mmCIF file of C-alpha atoms and ligand atoms in Angstrom:
data_model
loop_
_atom_site.group_PDB
_atom_site.id
_atom_site.type_symbol
_atom_site.label_atom_id
_atom_site.label_comp_id
_atom_site.label_asym_id
_atom_site.label_seq_id
_atom_site.Cartn_x
_atom_site.Cartn_y
_atom_site.Cartn_z
ATOM 1 C CA UNK A 19 104.183 99.555 75.649
ATOM 2 C CA UNK A 20 102.141 97.420 78.340
ATOM 3 C CA UNK A 21 98.962 96.310 76.745
ATOM 4 C CA UNK A 22 97.293 94.400 79.609
ATOM 5 C CA UNK A 23 96.930 95.802 83.298
ATOM 6 C CA UNK A 24 96.099 93.932 86.215
ATOM 7 C CA UNK A 25 93.294 95.975 87.925
ATOM 8 C CA UNK A 26 91.451 94.873 91.191
ATOM 9 C CA UNK A 27 91.687 91.201 90.335
ATOM 10 C CA UNK A 28 91.145 91.623 86.422
ATOM 11 C CA UNK A 29 93.581 91.576 83.613
ATOM 12 C CA UNK A 30 92.077 94.726 81.432
ATOM 13 C CA UNK A 31 93.471 96.397 78.126
ATOM 14 C CA UNK A 32 95.244 99.357 79.064
ATOM 15 C CA UNK A 33 92.583 101.700 77.793
ATOM 16 C CA UNK A 34 90.224 100.092 80.302
ATOM 17 C CA UNK A 35 92.579 100.567 83.185
ATOM 18 C CA UNK A 36 90.964 103.518 84.865
ATOM 19 C CA UNK A 37 90.664 104.806 88.369
ATOM 20 C CA UNK A 38 87.900 106.841 90.074
ATOM 21 C CA UNK A 39 88.691 110.518 90.471
ATOM 22 C CA UNK A 40 87.498 109.792 93.950
ATOM 23 C CA UNK A 41 90.222 107.544 94.764
ATOM 24 C CA UNK A 42 92.284 108.802 97.563
ATOM 25 C CA UNK A 43 95.476 107.687 95.953
ATOM 26 C CA UNK A 44 94.525 110.489 93.559
ATOM 27 C CA UNK A 45 93.033 113.052 95.848
ATOM 28 C CA UNK A 46 95.810 112.745 98.561
ATOM 29 C CA UNK A 47 98.675 110.552 97.412
ATOM 30 C CA UNK A 48 97.057 108.161 99.880
ATOM 31 C CA UNK A 49 98.676 104.714 98.882
ATOM 32 C CA UNK A 50 102.025 102.874 98.350
ATOM 33 C CA UNK A 51 103.885 101.370 95.529
ATOM 34 C CA UNK A 52 107.068 99.407 94.372
ATOM 35 C CA UNK A 53 109.029 99.688 91.289
ATOM 36 C CA UNK A 54 110.460 96.275 90.382
ATOM 37 C CA UNK A 55 112.985 95.160 87.683
ATOM 38 C CA UNK A 56 112.737 91.971 85.532
ATOM 39 C CA UNK A 57 115.891 90.609 84.116
ATOM 40 C CA UNK A 58 115.612 87.526 81.569
ATOM 41 C CA UNK A 59 112.081 86.681 83.171
ATOM 42 C CA UNK A 60 113.668 86.802 86.545
ATOM 43 C CA UNK A 61 111.591 89.271 88.852
ATOM 44 C CA UNK A 62 114.681 90.599 90.852
ATOM 45 C CA UNK A 63 114.451 90.321 94.799
ATOM 46 C CA UNK A 64 110.684 90.030 94.367
ATOM 47 C CA UNK A 65 110.404 88.718 98.037
ATOM 48 C CA UNK A 66 112.049 91.927 99.368
ATOM 49 C CA UNK A 67 109.783 94.388 97.292
ATOM 50 C CA UNK A 68 106.728 92.445 98.440
ATOM 51 C CA UNK A 69 108.013 92.813 102.082
ATOM 52 C CA UNK A 70 108.512 96.437 101.711
ATOM 53 C CA UNK A 71 105.169 96.960 100.004
ATOM 54 C CA UNK A 72 103.465 95.334 102.847
ATOM 55 C CA UNK A 73 105.655 97.199 105.318
ATOM 56 C CA UNK A 74 104.682 100.504 103.732
ATOM 57 C CA UNK A 75 101.039 99.600 103.830
ATOM 58 C CA UNK A 76 101.134 98.517 107.284
ATOM 59 C CA UNK A 77 102.671 101.773 108.511
ATOM 60 C CA UNK A 78 99.707 103.744 106.926
ATOM 61 C CA UNK A 79 96.990 101.193 107.999
ATOM 62 C CA UNK A 80 96.116 100.154 104.438
ATOM 63 C CA UNK A 81 95.127 96.512 104.212
ATOM 64 C CA UNK A 82 96.710 95.084 101.036
ATOM 65 C CA UNK A 83 93.478 93.467 99.539
ATOM 66 C CA UNK A 84 95.378 90.162 98.482
ATOM 67 C CA UNK A 85 97.506 87.626 99.903
ATOM 68 C CA UNK A 86 101.246 87.648 99.332
ATOM 69 C CA UNK A 87 101.210 84.285 97.429
ATOM 70 C CA UNK A 88 98.265 85.554 95.178
ATOM 71 C CA UNK A 89 100.106 88.950 94.693
ATOM 72 C CA UNK A 90 103.228 87.145 93.343
ATOM 73 C CA UNK A 91 100.994 85.177 91.047
ATOM 74 C CA UNK A 92 99.320 88.205 89.911
ATOM 75 C CA UNK A 93 102.693 89.880 89.322
ATOM 76 C CA UNK A 94 104.006 86.740 87.229
ATOM 77 C CA UNK A 95 100.785 86.518 85.182
ATOM 78 C CA UNK A 96 101.003 90.263 84.201
ATOM 79 C CA UNK A 97 104.474 89.664 83.269
ATOM 80 C CA UNK A 98 103.460 86.829 81.009
ATOM 81 C CA UNK A 99 100.610 88.565 79.438
ATOM 82 C CA UNK A 100 102.716 91.428 78.247
ATOM 83 C CA UNK A 101 105.450 88.925 77.122
ATOM 84 C CA UNK A 102 108.061 90.695 79.385
ATOM 85 C CA UNK A 103 111.620 89.471 78.998
ATOM 86 C CA UNK A 104 113.445 92.480 80.638
ATOM 87 C CA UNK A 105 111.279 95.170 82.170
ATOM 88 C CA UNK A 106 109.899 96.971 84.944
ATOM 89 C CA UNK A 107 106.883 96.439 86.955
ATOM 90 C CA UNK A 108 105.052 99.073 88.793
ATOM 91 C CA UNK A 109 102.738 97.698 91.855
ATOM 92 C CA UNK A 110 100.325 100.188 93.189
ATOM 93 C CA UNK A 111 98.217 99.921 96.104
ATOM 94 C CA UNK A 112 95.821 102.830 96.814
ATOM 95 C CA UNK A 113 93.365 103.781 99.539
ATOM 96 C CA UNK A 114 90.474 103.323 97.092
ATOM 97 C CA UNK A 115 87.147 105.316 96.439
ATOM 98 C CA UNK A 116 86.079 107.486 99.104
ATOM 99 C CA UNK A 117 84.430 110.947 99.760
ATOM 100 C CA UNK A 118 85.972 114.370 99.635
ATOM 101 C CA UNK A 119 87.596 114.501 102.992
ATOM 102 C CA UNK A 120 90.753 113.096 104.507
ATOM 103 C CA UNK A 121 89.283 110.250 106.421
ATOM 104 C CA UNK A 122 90.873 106.902 104.869
ATOM 105 C CA UNK A 123 88.107 104.640 106.500
ATOM 106 C CA UNK A 124 85.360 106.199 104.532
ATOM 107 C CA UNK A 125 87.130 104.536 101.467
ATOM 108 C CA UNK A 126 85.139 101.225 100.690
ATOM 109 C CA UNK A 127 87.903 99.011 99.290
ATOM 110 C CA UNK A 128 91.675 99.400 98.715
ATOM 111 C CA UNK A 129 92.552 99.423 95.018
ATOM 112 C CA UNK A 130 95.410 97.337 93.587
ATOM 113 C CA UNK A 131 97.017 97.769 90.023
ATOM 114 C CA UNK A 132 100.038 96.271 88.365
ATOM 115 C CA UNK A 133 101.843 97.418 85.228
ATOM 116 C CA UNK A 134 104.491 95.415 83.488
ATOM 117 C CA UNK A 135 106.271 97.496 81.095
ATOM 118 C CA UNK A 136 109.677 97.654 79.129
ATOM 119 C CA UNK A 137 112.389 99.345 80.942
ATOM 120 C CA UNK A 138 113.908 102.861 80.236
ATOM 121 C CA UNK A 139 117.513 102.340 80.873
ATOM 122 C CA UNK A 140 119.832 105.210 81.654
ATOM 123 C CA UNK A 141 122.235 106.257 78.671
ATOM 124 C CA UNK A 142 125.304 104.376 78.756
ATOM 125 C CA UNK A 143 127.355 107.406 79.081
ATOM 126 C CA UNK A 144 126.068 107.871 82.492
ATOM 127 C CA UNK A 145 127.990 104.466 83.302
ATOM 128 C CA UNK A 146 131.031 105.270 81.274
ATOM 129 C CA UNK A 147 131.630 108.905 82.410
ATOM 130 C CA UNK A 148 129.596 109.125 85.648
ATOM 131 C CA UNK A 149 127.015 111.625 86.749
ATOM 132 C CA UNK A 150 127.413 115.410 88.137
ATOM 133 C CA UNK A 151 125.084 115.871 90.957
ATOM 134 C CA UNK A 152 124.110 118.901 93.148
ATOM 135 C CA UNK A 153 122.724 119.278 96.497
ATOM 136 C CA UNK A 154 119.260 120.114 96.700
ATOM 137 C CA UNK A 155 118.103 122.947 98.862
ATOM 138 C CA UNK A 156 115.016 121.170 99.593
ATOM 139 C CA UNK A 157 115.525 119.078 102.686
ATOM 140 C CA UNK A 158 114.362 115.526 102.874
ATOM 141 C CA UNK A 159 111.263 115.383 105.173
ATOM 142 C CA UNK A 160 111.719 114.469 108.897
ATOM 143 C CA UNK A 161 111.095 110.759 109.729
ATOM 144 C CA UNK A 162 109.008 112.222 112.621
ATOM 145 C CA UNK A 163 106.463 113.229 110.010
ATOM 146 C CA UNK A 164 106.612 110.262 107.808
ATOM 147 C CA UNK A 165 109.183 107.433 107.776
ATOM 148 C CA UNK A 166 111.428 107.590 104.818
ATOM 149 C CA UNK A 167 111.039 103.640 104.745
ATOM 150 C CA UNK A 168 107.465 103.977 103.471
ATOM 151 C CA UNK A 169 107.375 104.213 99.618
ATOM 152 C CA UNK A 170 104.128 106.326 99.391
ATOM 153 C CA UNK A 171 102.403 107.594 96.425
ATOM 154 C CA UNK A 172 103.322 111.348 97.577
ATOM 155 C CA UNK A 173 106.595 112.015 96.068
ATOM 156 C CA UNK A 174 106.493 115.724 96.166
ATOM 157 C CA UNK A 175 109.386 116.248 98.492
ATOM 158 C CA UNK A 176 111.653 114.221 96.054
ATOM 159 C CA UNK A 177 109.988 115.989 93.121
ATOM 160 C CA UNK A 178 111.069 119.352 94.521
ATOM 161 C CA UNK A 179 114.495 118.236 94.748
ATOM 162 C CA UNK A 180 114.476 116.634 91.220
ATOM 163 C CA UNK A 181 113.286 120.006 89.858
ATOM 164 C CA UNK A 182 116.481 121.679 91.410
ATOM 165 C CA UNK A 183 118.542 119.117 89.583
ATOM 166 C CA UNK A 184 116.891 119.600 86.157
ATOM 167 C CA UNK A 185 117.193 123.358 86.798
ATOM 168 C CA UNK A 186 121.029 122.918 87.605
ATOM 169 C CA UNK A 187 121.326 120.724 84.241
ATOM 170 C CA UNK A 188 122.192 117.427 86.126
ATOM 171 C CA UNK A 189 120.121 114.405 86.335
ATOM 172 C CA UNK A 190 119.939 113.834 90.133
ATOM 173 C CA UNK A 191 120.015 115.868 93.486
ATOM 174 C CA UNK A 192 121.502 114.958 96.822
ATOM 175 C CA UNK A 193 118.967 115.387 99.797
ATOM 176 C CA UNK A 194 120.106 116.373 103.268
ATOM 177 C CA UNK A 195 118.157 116.101 106.498
ATOM 178 C CA UNK A 196 117.246 119.050 108.783
ATOM 179 C CA UNK A 197 120.730 118.981 110.352
ATOM 180 C CA UNK A 198 122.652 118.991 107.103
ATOM 181 C CA UNK A 199 123.478 115.152 107.040
ATOM 182 C CA UNK A 200 123.205 113.205 103.671
ATOM 183 C CA UNK A 201 120.172 111.209 103.131
ATOM 184 C CA UNK A 202 119.803 110.092 99.724
ATOM 185 C CA UNK A 203 119.110 111.031 96.119
ATOM 186 C CA UNK A 204 115.562 111.791 94.727
ATOM 187 C CA UNK A 205 115.074 108.226 93.423
ATOM 188 C CA UNK A 206 118.385 106.429 94.571
ATOM 189 C CA UNK A 207 120.525 105.679 97.507
ATOM 190 C CA UNK A 208 123.854 107.401 98.000
ATOM 191 C CA UNK A 209 127.276 105.722 98.656
ATOM 192 C CA UNK A 210 130.772 107.183 98.877
ATOM 193 C CA UNK A 211 134.040 105.192 98.867
ATOM 194 C CA UNK A 212 137.197 106.194 101.066
ATOM 195 C CA UNK A 213 140.338 104.315 101.263
ATOM 196 C CA UNK A 214 138.709 101.202 99.669
ATOM 197 C CA UNK A 215 135.879 101.247 102.328
ATOM 198 C CA UNK A 216 132.258 101.884 101.546
ATOM 199 C CA UNK A 217 130.136 104.376 103.595
ATOM 200 C CA UNK A 218 126.324 105.058 103.265
ATOM 201 C CA UNK A 219 123.983 106.876 105.512
ATOM 202 C CA UNK A 220 122.098 104.592 108.005
ATOM 203 C CA UNK A 221 118.369 104.019 107.303
ATOM 204 C CA UNK A 222 117.078 105.909 110.368
ATOM 205 C CA UNK A 223 118.612 109.135 108.502
ATOM 206 C CA UNK A 224 115.487 109.116 106.539
ATOM 207 C CA UNK A 225 116.454 107.278 103.219
ATOM 208 C CA UNK A 226 114.205 104.599 101.672
ATOM 209 C CA UNK A 227 115.583 101.322 102.291
ATOM 210 C CA UNK A 228 116.331 100.350 98.792
ATOM 211 C CA UNK A 229 116.475 96.824 97.498
ATOM 212 C CA UNK A 230 119.345 97.844 95.463
ATOM 213 C CA UNK A 231 121.062 99.303 98.400
ATOM 214 C CA UNK A 232 120.822 96.076 100.455
ATOM 215 C CA UNK A 233 121.967 93.955 97.562
ATOM 216 C CA UNK A 234 124.931 96.302 96.947
ATOM 217 C CA UNK A 235 126.040 95.838 100.779
ATOM 218 C CA UNK A 236 125.760 92.303 100.702
ATOM 219 C CA UNK A 237 127.724 91.875 97.666
ATOM 220 C CA UNK A 238 130.496 94.081 98.859
ATOM 221 C CA UNK A 239 130.765 92.562 102.051
ATOM 222 C CA UNK A 240 130.908 89.019 100.465
ATOM 223 C CA UNK A 241 133.607 90.536 98.287
ATOM 224 C CA UNK A 242 135.657 91.613 101.425
ATOM 225 C CA UNK A 243 135.067 95.240 100.927
ATOM 226 C CA UNK A 244 133.934 96.804 104.451
ATOM 227 C CA UNK A 245 130.706 98.778 104.491
ATOM 228 C CA UNK A 246 129.982 101.417 107.091
ATOM 229 C CA UNK A 247 126.376 102.758 107.723
ATOM 230 C CA UNK A 248 127.494 106.194 109.166
ATOM 231 C CA UNK A 249 126.122 109.674 109.360
ATOM 232 C CA UNK A 250 127.826 111.738 106.272
ATOM 233 C CA UNK A 251 128.245 115.506 105.797
ATOM 234 C CA UNK A 252 129.048 117.183 102.663
ATOM 235 C CA UNK A 253 132.593 117.453 103.682
ATOM 236 C CA UNK A 254 132.957 113.696 103.447
ATOM 237 C CA UNK A 255 131.281 113.703 100.205
ATOM 238 C CA UNK A 256 133.447 116.207 98.603
ATOM 239 C CA UNK A 257 136.621 114.406 100.132
ATOM 240 C CA UNK A 258 135.486 110.914 98.883
ATOM 241 C CA UNK A 259 137.728 108.833 96.325
ATOM 242 C CA UNK A 260 134.581 107.538 94.716
ATOM 243 C CA UNK A 261 130.792 108.266 94.921
ATOM 244 C CA UNK A 262 127.913 106.068 93.409
ATOM 245 C CA UNK A 263 124.072 105.682 93.589
ATOM 246 C CA UNK A 264 121.943 102.635 93.679
ATOM 247 C CA UNK A 265 118.494 102.044 92.595
ATOM 248 C CA UNK A 266 116.001 99.771 90.616
ATOM 249 C CA UNK A 267 116.437 101.841 87.654
ATOM 250 C CA UNK A 268 119.989 102.989 87.836
ATOM 251 C CA UNK A 269 121.356 99.843 89.513
ATOM 252 C CA UNK A 270 124.789 101.169 90.391
ATOM 253 C CA UNK A 271 125.769 104.452 88.825
ATOM 254 C CA UNK A 272 128.968 106.531 89.375
ATOM 255 C CA UNK A 273 128.931 110.116 90.500
ATOM 256 C CA UNK A 274 131.999 112.016 89.499
ATOM 257 C CA UNK A 275 131.064 115.478 90.439
ATOM 258 C CA UNK A 276 129.029 116.999 93.385
ATOM 259 C CA UNK A 277 128.210 120.754 93.735
ATOM 260 C CA UNK A 278 131.041 121.307 91.096
ATOM 261 C CA UNK A 279 133.551 119.737 93.184
ATOM 262 C CA UNK A 280 135.208 116.842 91.287
ATOM 263 C CA UNK A 281 135.015 113.453 93.152
ATOM 264 C CA UNK A 282 138.414 111.609 93.291
ATOM 265 C CA UNK A 283 139.970 111.532 89.797
ATOM 266 C CA UNK A 284 136.781 112.838 88.296
ATOM 267 C CA UNK A 285 136.250 109.295 86.522
ATOM 268 C CA UNK A 286 134.219 106.341 87.738
ATOM 269 C CA UNK A 287 136.604 104.390 90.214
ATOM 270 C CA UNK A 288 137.619 100.634 90.778
ATOM 271 C CA UNK A 289 135.131 99.970 93.627
ATOM 272 C CA UNK A 290 132.139 101.235 91.771
ATOM 273 C CA UNK A 291 133.197 99.346 88.737
ATOM 274 C CA UNK A 292 133.628 96.185 90.762
ATOM 275 C CA UNK A 293 130.163 96.551 92.439
ATOM 276 C CA UNK A 294 128.594 97.021 88.886
ATOM 277 C CA UNK A 295 130.346 93.871 87.770
ATOM 278 C CA UNK A 296 129.071 92.085 90.991
ATOM 279 C CA UNK A 297 125.566 93.390 90.628
ATOM 280 C CA UNK A 298 125.161 92.130 87.099
ATOM 281 C CA UNK A 299 126.166 88.518 88.270
ATOM 282 C CA UNK A 300 122.907 88.190 90.391
ATOM 283 C CA UNK A 301 120.361 90.091 88.351
ATOM 284 C CA UNK A 302 119.195 87.191 86.391
ATOM 285 C CA UNK A 303 119.152 84.732 89.124
ATOM 286 C CA UNK A 304 118.268 86.315 92.568
ATOM 287 C CA UNK A 305 114.576 86.532 92.464
ATOM 288 C CA UNK A 306 111.614 84.695 91.085
ATOM 289 C CA UNK A 307 111.311 83.162 87.448
ATOM 290 C CA UNK A 308 108.046 83.164 85.840
HETATM 291 N N1 PXG B 260 115.337 106.258 97.338
HETATM 292 C C1 PXG B 260 114.140 106.771 96.811
HETATM 293 C C2 PXG B 260 113.475 108.046 97.322
HETATM 294 C C3 PXG B 260 113.503 105.879 95.998
HETATM 295 O O1 PXG B 260 112.249 106.238 95.434
HETATM 296 C C4 PXG B 260 115.373 104.338 95.995
HETATM 297 C C5 PXG B 260 115.802 105.099 96.924
HETATM 298 C C6 PXG B 260 116.139 103.096 95.691
HETATM 299 O O2 PXG B 260 115.411 101.867 95.981
HETATM 300 P P1 PXG B 260 115.414 100.742 95.284
HETATM 301 O O3 PXG B 260 114.646 99.640 96.127
HETATM 302 O O4 PXG B 260 114.908 100.890 93.802
HETATM 303 O O5 PXG B 260 116.872 100.292 95.079
HETATM 304 C C7 PXG B 260 114.177 104.784 95.474
HETATM 305 C C8 PXG B 260 113.638 103.726 94.395
HETATM 306 C C9 PXG B 260 110.750 105.676 89.176
HETATM 307 C C10 PXG B 260 111.540 104.882 90.171
HETATM 308 O O6 PXG B 260 109.949 105.361 88.670
HETATM 309 C C11 PXG B 260 112.044 105.150 91.392
HETATM 310 C C12 PXG B 260 112.564 104.147 92.269
HETATM 311 C C13 PXG B 260 112.471 102.778 91.893
HETATM 312 C C14 PXG B 260 111.756 102.413 90.805
HETATM 313 C C15 PXG B 260 111.395 103.515 89.802
HETATM 314 O O7 PXG B 260 111.427 106.940 89.260
HETATM 315 N N2 PXG B 260 113.076 104.649 93.381
#
């Protein structure tokens, strides 16, 4: 349980960490955020998360009310004050308090808060047996409406797909774009393996550019495994030897069943295992120690 929250330049007890009901982050989902892992006091790939936060904010014309250096220090100090060894950081920038009305420029000052908490890990059976997933009928929103690279406070598109997964009795749902090409899952990027090579949808397809996705692509290439960023249909998914998801919470998690079609042998495969192993070698070192 996090006890101390960073809120607009101050460290306050969690009971006092409150936002205005007039904050446009609450009224319109107008804001951006990051979810970051801490492994053994190492903030994993912090620079990449900070870059993505500033990139998301720039896209929506939201000035981040702090320099990168001060933000990094505020994140480290929030971790220190909460004695986080292994944990999870939620970093949020909201448009701030304004009026009833969309105009973001009527908001006086952007809000910034940082929560450093313990991490909720997925059950170990997810990794041992692999996940079943289903394709959601909810399509991923078009990048012409809002770039999928923006990690915004409005997750309704993903939440609708997540509800479909829960109704189907599975933990995740695969989302397609308007043309039926695979994009990503509700909170994870999607990969498949075919003949020892890795395939994942290109970012322009509408997915979030996952920090874990980038790390896994790098690790695979260093290990001599070819990685292709290519458009994928459900045909390629059903035919794959292996599938897996990547994300800050999940790391690398095998998928063994999609829409009731068994993938490969129906068990987590060797390439997925290898990537999990490689990923574990960088988690406690690749980032910022506090
Ligand atoms: N796609 C989407 C839509 C996401 O929200 C990812 C892919 C994976 O990106 P990273 O950078 O994490 O490898 C995400 C990330 C949460 C939570 O609280 C969700 C994410 C990250 C952290 C926490 O559900 N999603």
